[in-house]
Amino acid sequence: MKITILCVGKIKEKFFTMAIEEYAKRLSRYCKLEIIEVADEKTDENASEAEEKMVKQKEGERLLKQIKDGAYVIALAINGKQLDSVELSQKIEKCGVMGCSHITFVIGGSLGLDERILNRADYKLSFSNMTFPHQLMRVILLEQIYRSYRIMNGEPYHK
């Protein structure tokens, strides 16, 4: 199975980079992991709704160009479905059983995801009603994917 993490923006803090590298290393025994970053748009703090929409559209365009045909797309969205770790594991496993060999998780920028990405998504996943920085969300997502593979393989994982 190939897992792609498609995200807006770069990781700036070393501690996030170290955590991402650690989970990427752990995941290498379960799947082929690819992390693709697209540039984020500068957003004025006092941006109007129209300006914010334009920012999301530009970021969305960059994301859409990176989504491969045939990939099962899971968009991280606050209004998506919340799953526990076992349910996420089952979701990933079911994709493989159904013949899907590539899952792309999409993490938006600070304003969220453009409607075109949400419409393209095969599934919308929410980790919480809370808002998380996209850098931290990348770490949380990788940890949960790693946990999912541990669950699938009947291996112990921290509860």
PDB file of C-alpha atoms in Angstrom:
ATOM      1  CA  MET A   1       0.000   0.000   0.000  1.00  0.00           C
ATOM      2  CA  LYS A   2       1.191   3.487  -0.802  1.00  0.00           C
ATOM      3  CA  ILE A   3       0.252   6.276   1.575  1.00  0.00           C
ATOM      4  CA  THR A   4       0.668   9.885   0.494  1.00  0.00           C
ATOM      5  CA  ILE A   5       0.398  12.777   2.913  1.00  0.00           C
ATOM      6  CA  LEU A   6      -0.407  15.803   0.789  1.00  0.00           C
ATOM      7  CA  CYS A   7      -0.201  19.031   2.734  1.00  0.00           C
ATOM      8  CA  VAL A   8      -0.043  22.789   2.484  1.00  0.00           C
ATOM      9  CA  GLY A   9       3.037  24.460   3.897  1.00  0.00           C
ATOM     10  CA  LYS A  10       6.440  23.448   5.130  1.00  0.00           C
ATOM     11  CA  ILE A  11       7.479  22.231   8.545  1.00  0.00           C
ATOM     12  CA  LYS A  12       9.402  24.982  10.303  1.00  0.00           C
ATOM     13  CA  GLU A  13      10.123  23.575  13.758  1.00  0.00           C
ATOM     14  CA  LYS A  14      12.848  20.967  14.173  1.00  0.00           C
ATOM     15  CA  PHE A  15      10.876  19.008  16.788  1.00  0.00           C
ATOM     16  CA  PHE A  16       8.023  18.460  14.312  1.00  0.00           C
ATOM     17  CA  THR A  17      10.516  17.405  11.623  1.00  0.00           C
ATOM     18  CA  MET A  18      12.097  14.904  14.015  1.00  0.00           C
ATOM     19  CA  ALA A  19       8.706  13.414  14.922  1.00  0.00           C
ATOM     20  CA  ILE A  20       7.696  13.152  11.256  1.00  0.00           C
ATOM     21  CA  GLU A  21      10.977  11.433  10.400  1.00  0.00           C
ATOM     22  CA  GLU A  22      10.522   8.980  13.262  1.00  0.00           C
ATOM     23  CA  TYR A  23       7.004   7.975  12.191  1.00  0.00           C
ATOM     24  CA  ALA A  24       8.101   7.787   8.537  1.00  0.00           C
ATOM     25  CA  LYS A  25      10.853   5.373   9.595  1.00  0.00           C
ATOM     26  CA  ARG A  26       8.422   3.268  11.647  1.00  0.00           C
ATOM     27  CA  LEU A  27       5.899   3.181   8.794  1.00  0.00           C
ATOM     28  CA  SER A  28       8.496   2.039   6.259  1.00  0.00           C
ATOM     29  CA  ARG A  29       7.989  -1.595   7.309  1.00  0.00           C
ATOM     30  CA  TYR A  30       4.240  -1.400   6.607  1.00  0.00           C
ATOM     31  CA  CYS A  31       3.760   0.835   3.569  1.00  0.00           C
ATOM     32  CA  LYS A  32       5.435   3.098   1.043  1.00  0.00           C
ATOM     33  CA  LEU A  33       5.094   6.600   2.482  1.00  0.00           C
ATOM     34  CA  GLU A  34       5.337   9.794   0.488  1.00  0.00           C
ATOM     35  CA  ILE A  35       4.954  13.312   1.884  1.00  0.00           C
ATOM     36  CA  ILE A  36       4.222  16.062  -0.622  1.00  0.00           C
ATOM     37  CA  GLU A  37       4.199  19.695   0.439  1.00  0.00           C
ATOM     38  CA  VAL A  38       2.664  22.453  -1.655  1.00  0.00           C
ATOM     39  CA  ALA A  39       3.295  26.137  -1.045  1.00  0.00           C
ATOM     40  CA  ASP A  40       0.947  28.014   1.228  1.00  0.00           C
ATOM     41  CA  GLU A  41      -0.434  31.430   0.366  1.00  0.00           C
ATOM     42  CA  LYS A  42       0.292  34.415   2.527  1.00  0.00           C
ATOM     43  CA  THR A  43      -2.920  35.515   4.209  1.00  0.00           C
ATOM     44  CA  ASP A  44      -3.425  38.967   5.635  1.00  0.00           C
ATOM     45  CA  GLU A  45      -4.751  38.858   9.186  1.00  0.00           C
ATOM     46  CA  ASN A  46      -7.562  41.195   8.169  1.00  0.00           C
ATOM     47  CA  ALA A  47      -8.365  39.315   4.972  1.00  0.00           C
ATOM     48  CA  SER A  48     -11.937  39.539   3.743  1.00  0.00           C
ATOM     49  CA  GLU A  49     -14.024  36.430   3.156  1.00  0.00           C
ATOM     50  CA  ALA A  50     -13.421  36.806  -0.594  1.00  0.00           C
ATOM     51  CA  GLU A  51      -9.649  37.049  -0.068  1.00  0.00           C
ATOM     52  CA  GLU A  52      -9.696  33.955   2.160  1.00  0.00           C
ATOM     53  CA  LYS A  53     -11.669  32.082  -0.487  1.00  0.00           C
ATOM     54  CA  MET A  54      -9.068  33.073  -3.084  1.00  0.00           C
ATOM     55  CA  VAL A  55      -6.254  31.791  -0.836  1.00  0.00           C
ATOM     56  CA  LYS A  56      -8.025  28.438  -0.414  1.00  0.00           C
ATOM     57  CA  GLN A  57      -8.609  28.240  -4.168  1.00  0.00           C
ATOM     58  CA  LYS A  58      -4.916  28.828  -4.954  1.00  0.00           C
ATOM     59  CA  GLU A  59      -3.817  26.239  -2.386  1.00  0.00           C
ATOM     60  CA  GLY A  60      -6.548  23.894  -3.632  1.00  0.00           C
ATOM     61  CA  GLU A  61      -5.264  24.172  -7.196  1.00  0.00           C
ATOM     62  CA  ARG A  62      -1.786  23.169  -6.054  1.00  0.00           C
ATOM     63  CA  LEU A  63      -3.187  20.218  -4.088  1.00  0.00           C
ATOM     64  CA  LEU A  64      -5.390  19.005  -6.956  1.00  0.00           C
ATOM     65  CA  LYS A  65      -2.368  18.863  -9.283  1.00  0.00           C
ATOM     66  CA  GLN A  66      -0.699  16.419  -6.865  1.00  0.00           C
ATOM     67  CA  ILE A  67      -3.601  13.978  -6.451  1.00  0.00           C
ATOM     68  CA  LYS A  68      -2.971  10.906  -8.587  1.00  0.00           C
ATOM     69  CA  ASP A  69      -5.723   9.270 -10.614  1.00  0.00           C
ATOM     70  CA  GLY A  70      -7.033   6.209  -8.838  1.00  0.00           C
ATOM     71  CA  ALA A  71      -5.931   7.338  -5.378  1.00  0.00           C
ATOM     72  CA  TYR A  72      -8.454   7.024  -2.565  1.00  0.00           C
ATOM     73  CA  VAL A  73      -8.532  10.553  -1.132  1.00  0.00           C
ATOM     74  CA  ILE A  74      -9.156  11.197   2.550  1.00  0.00           C
ATOM     75  CA  ALA A  75      -9.474  14.911   3.299  1.00  0.00           C
ATOM     76  CA  LEU A  76      -8.903  16.077   6.849  1.00  0.00           C
ATOM     77  CA  ALA A  77     -11.859  18.329   7.522  1.00  0.00           C
ATOM     78  CA  ILE A  78     -13.352  19.594  10.754  1.00  0.00           C
ATOM     79  CA  ASN A  79     -16.827  18.573   9.553  1.00  0.00           C
ATOM     80  CA  GLY A  80     -15.695  15.089   8.547  1.00  0.00           C
ATOM     81  CA  LYS A  81     -16.456  11.844  10.360  1.00  0.00           C
ATOM     82  CA  GLN A  82     -14.624  11.183  13.598  1.00  0.00           C
ATOM     83  CA  LEU A  83     -13.194   7.689  13.962  1.00  0.00           C
ATOM     84  CA  ASP A  84     -11.399   5.980  16.780  1.00  0.00           C
ATOM     85  CA  SER A  85      -8.039   4.316  16.093  1.00  0.00           C
ATOM     86  CA  VAL A  86      -9.540   0.872  15.456  1.00  0.00           C
ATOM     87  CA  GLU A  87     -12.063   2.322  12.992  1.00  0.00           C
ATOM     88  CA  LEU A  88      -9.311   4.186  11.122  1.00  0.00           C
ATOM     89  CA  SER A  89      -7.322   0.956  10.970  1.00  0.00           C
ATOM     90  CA  GLN A  90     -10.357  -0.835   9.544  1.00  0.00           C
ATOM     91  CA  LYS A  91     -10.861   1.974   7.002  1.00  0.00           C
ATOM     92  CA  ILE A  92      -7.275   1.677   5.741  1.00  0.00           C
ATOM     93  CA  GLU A  93      -7.446  -2.118   5.709  1.00  0.00           C
ATOM     94  CA  LYS A  94     -10.771  -2.079   3.830  1.00  0.00           C
ATOM     95  CA  CYS A  95      -9.234   0.154   1.151  1.00  0.00           C
ATOM     96  CA  GLY A  96      -6.548  -2.473   0.580  1.00  0.00           C
ATOM     97  CA  VAL A  97      -9.060  -5.336   0.498  1.00  0.00           C
ATOM     98  CA  MET A  98     -11.184  -3.419  -2.041  1.00  0.00           C
ATOM     99  CA  GLY A  99      -8.174  -3.205  -4.346  1.00  0.00           C
ATOM    100  CA  CYS A 100      -7.082   0.340  -3.584  1.00  0.00           C
ATOM    101  CA  SER A 101      -3.300   0.452  -3.511  1.00  0.00           C
ATOM    102  CA  HIS A 102      -2.911   4.191  -2.894  1.00  0.00           C
ATOM    103  CA  ILE A 103      -4.448   6.368  -0.168  1.00  0.00           C
ATOM    104  CA  THR A 104      -3.842  10.106  -0.185  1.00  0.00           C
ATOM    105  CA  PHE A 105      -4.519  12.046   3.006  1.00  0.00           C
ATOM    106  CA  VAL A 106      -4.915  15.796   2.414  1.00  0.00           C
ATOM    107  CA  ILE A 107      -4.143  18.402   5.082  1.00  0.00           C
ATOM    108  CA  GLY A 108      -5.121  21.980   4.261  1.00  0.00           C
ATOM    109  CA  GLY A 109      -3.499  25.235   5.225  1.00  0.00           C
ATOM    110  CA  SER A 110      -4.470  27.615   7.995  1.00  0.00           C
ATOM    111  CA  LEU A 111      -7.834  28.401   6.367  1.00  0.00           C
ATOM    112  CA  GLY A 112      -8.754  24.799   5.636  1.00  0.00           C
ATOM    113  CA  LEU A 113      -9.418  23.077   2.325  1.00  0.00           C
ATOM    114  CA  ASP A 114     -10.922  24.433  -0.874  1.00  0.00           C
ATOM    115  CA  GLU A 115     -14.349  23.060  -1.826  1.00  0.00           C
ATOM    116  CA  ARG A 116     -12.860  21.337  -4.878  1.00  0.00           C
ATOM    117  CA  ILE A 117     -10.654  19.215  -2.623  1.00  0.00           C
ATOM    118  CA  LEU A 118     -13.585  18.367  -0.363  1.00  0.00           C
ATOM    119  CA  ASN A 119     -15.639  17.433  -3.425  1.00  0.00           C
ATOM    120  CA  ARG A 120     -12.802  15.279  -4.815  1.00  0.00           C
ATOM    121  CA  ALA A 121     -12.372  13.478  -1.495  1.00  0.00           C
ATOM    122  CA  ASP A 122     -13.692   9.944  -1.216  1.00  0.00           C
ATOM    123  CA  TYR A 123     -13.898  10.392   2.554  1.00  0.00           C
ATOM    124  CA  LYS A 124     -13.754  13.304   4.982  1.00  0.00           C
ATOM    125  CA  LEU A 125     -12.019  12.592   8.275  1.00  0.00           C
ATOM    126  CA  SER A 126     -12.086  14.761  11.374  1.00  0.00           C
ATOM    127  CA  PHE A 127      -9.713  14.309  14.278  1.00  0.00           C
ATOM    128  CA  SER A 128     -11.589  16.743  16.508  1.00  0.00           C
ATOM    129  CA  ASN A 129     -13.831  19.783  16.548  1.00  0.00           C
ATOM    130  CA  MET A 130     -10.743  21.668  17.670  1.00  0.00           C
ATOM    131  CA  THR A 131      -8.362  23.394  15.279  1.00  0.00           C
ATOM    132  CA  PHE A 132      -4.756  22.170  15.117  1.00  0.00           C
ATOM    133  CA  PRO A 133      -1.755  23.742  13.389  1.00  0.00           C
ATOM    134  CA  HIS A 134      -1.136  21.881  10.126  1.00  0.00           C
ATOM    135  CA  GLN A 135       2.409  21.047  11.251  1.00  0.00           C
ATOM    136  CA  LEU A 136       1.150  19.292  14.375  1.00  0.00           C
ATOM    137  CA  MET A 137      -1.663  17.661  12.411  1.00  0.00           C
ATOM    138  CA  ARG A 138       0.904  15.997  10.174  1.00  0.00           C
ATOM    139  CA  VAL A 139       2.532  14.379  13.213  1.00  0.00           C
ATOM    140  CA  ILE A 140      -0.830  13.299  14.659  1.00  0.00           C
ATOM    141  CA  LEU A 141      -1.919  11.815  11.325  1.00  0.00           C
ATOM    142  CA  LEU A 142       1.327   9.876  10.885  1.00  0.00           C
ATOM    143  CA  GLU A 143       1.063   8.517  14.423  1.00  0.00           C
ATOM    144  CA  GLN A 144      -2.493   7.351  13.770  1.00  0.00           C
ATOM    145  CA  ILE A 145      -1.544   5.705  10.464  1.00  0.00           C
ATOM    146  CA  TYR A 146       1.312   3.933  12.257  1.00  0.00           C
ATOM    147  CA  ARG A 147      -1.084   2.874  15.023  1.00  0.00           C
ATOM    148  CA  SER A 148      -3.516   1.633  12.352  1.00  0.00           C
ATOM    149  CA  TYR A 149      -0.914  -0.680  10.869  1.00  0.00           C
ATOM    150  CA  ARG A 150       0.026  -1.983  14.319  1.00  0.00           C
ATOM    151  CA  ILE A 151      -3.654  -2.760  14.954  1.00  0.00           C
ATOM    152  CA  MET A 152      -4.073  -4.430  11.527  1.00  0.00           C
ATOM    153  CA  ASN A 153      -1.086  -6.656  12.209  1.00  0.00           C
ATOM    154  CA  GLY A 154      -2.219  -7.616  15.710  1.00  0.00           C
ATOM    155  CA  GLU A 155       0.814  -5.912  17.210  1.00  0.00           C
ATOM    156  CA  PRO A 156       0.708  -4.196  20.583  1.00  0.00           C
ATOM    157  CA  TYR A 157       0.152  -0.463  20.643  1.00  0.00           C
ATOM    158  CA  HIS A 158      -0.179   2.027  23.454  1.00  0.00           C
ATOM    159  CA  LYS A 159      -3.794   2.556  24.491  1.00  0.00           C
TER     160      LYS A 159
END
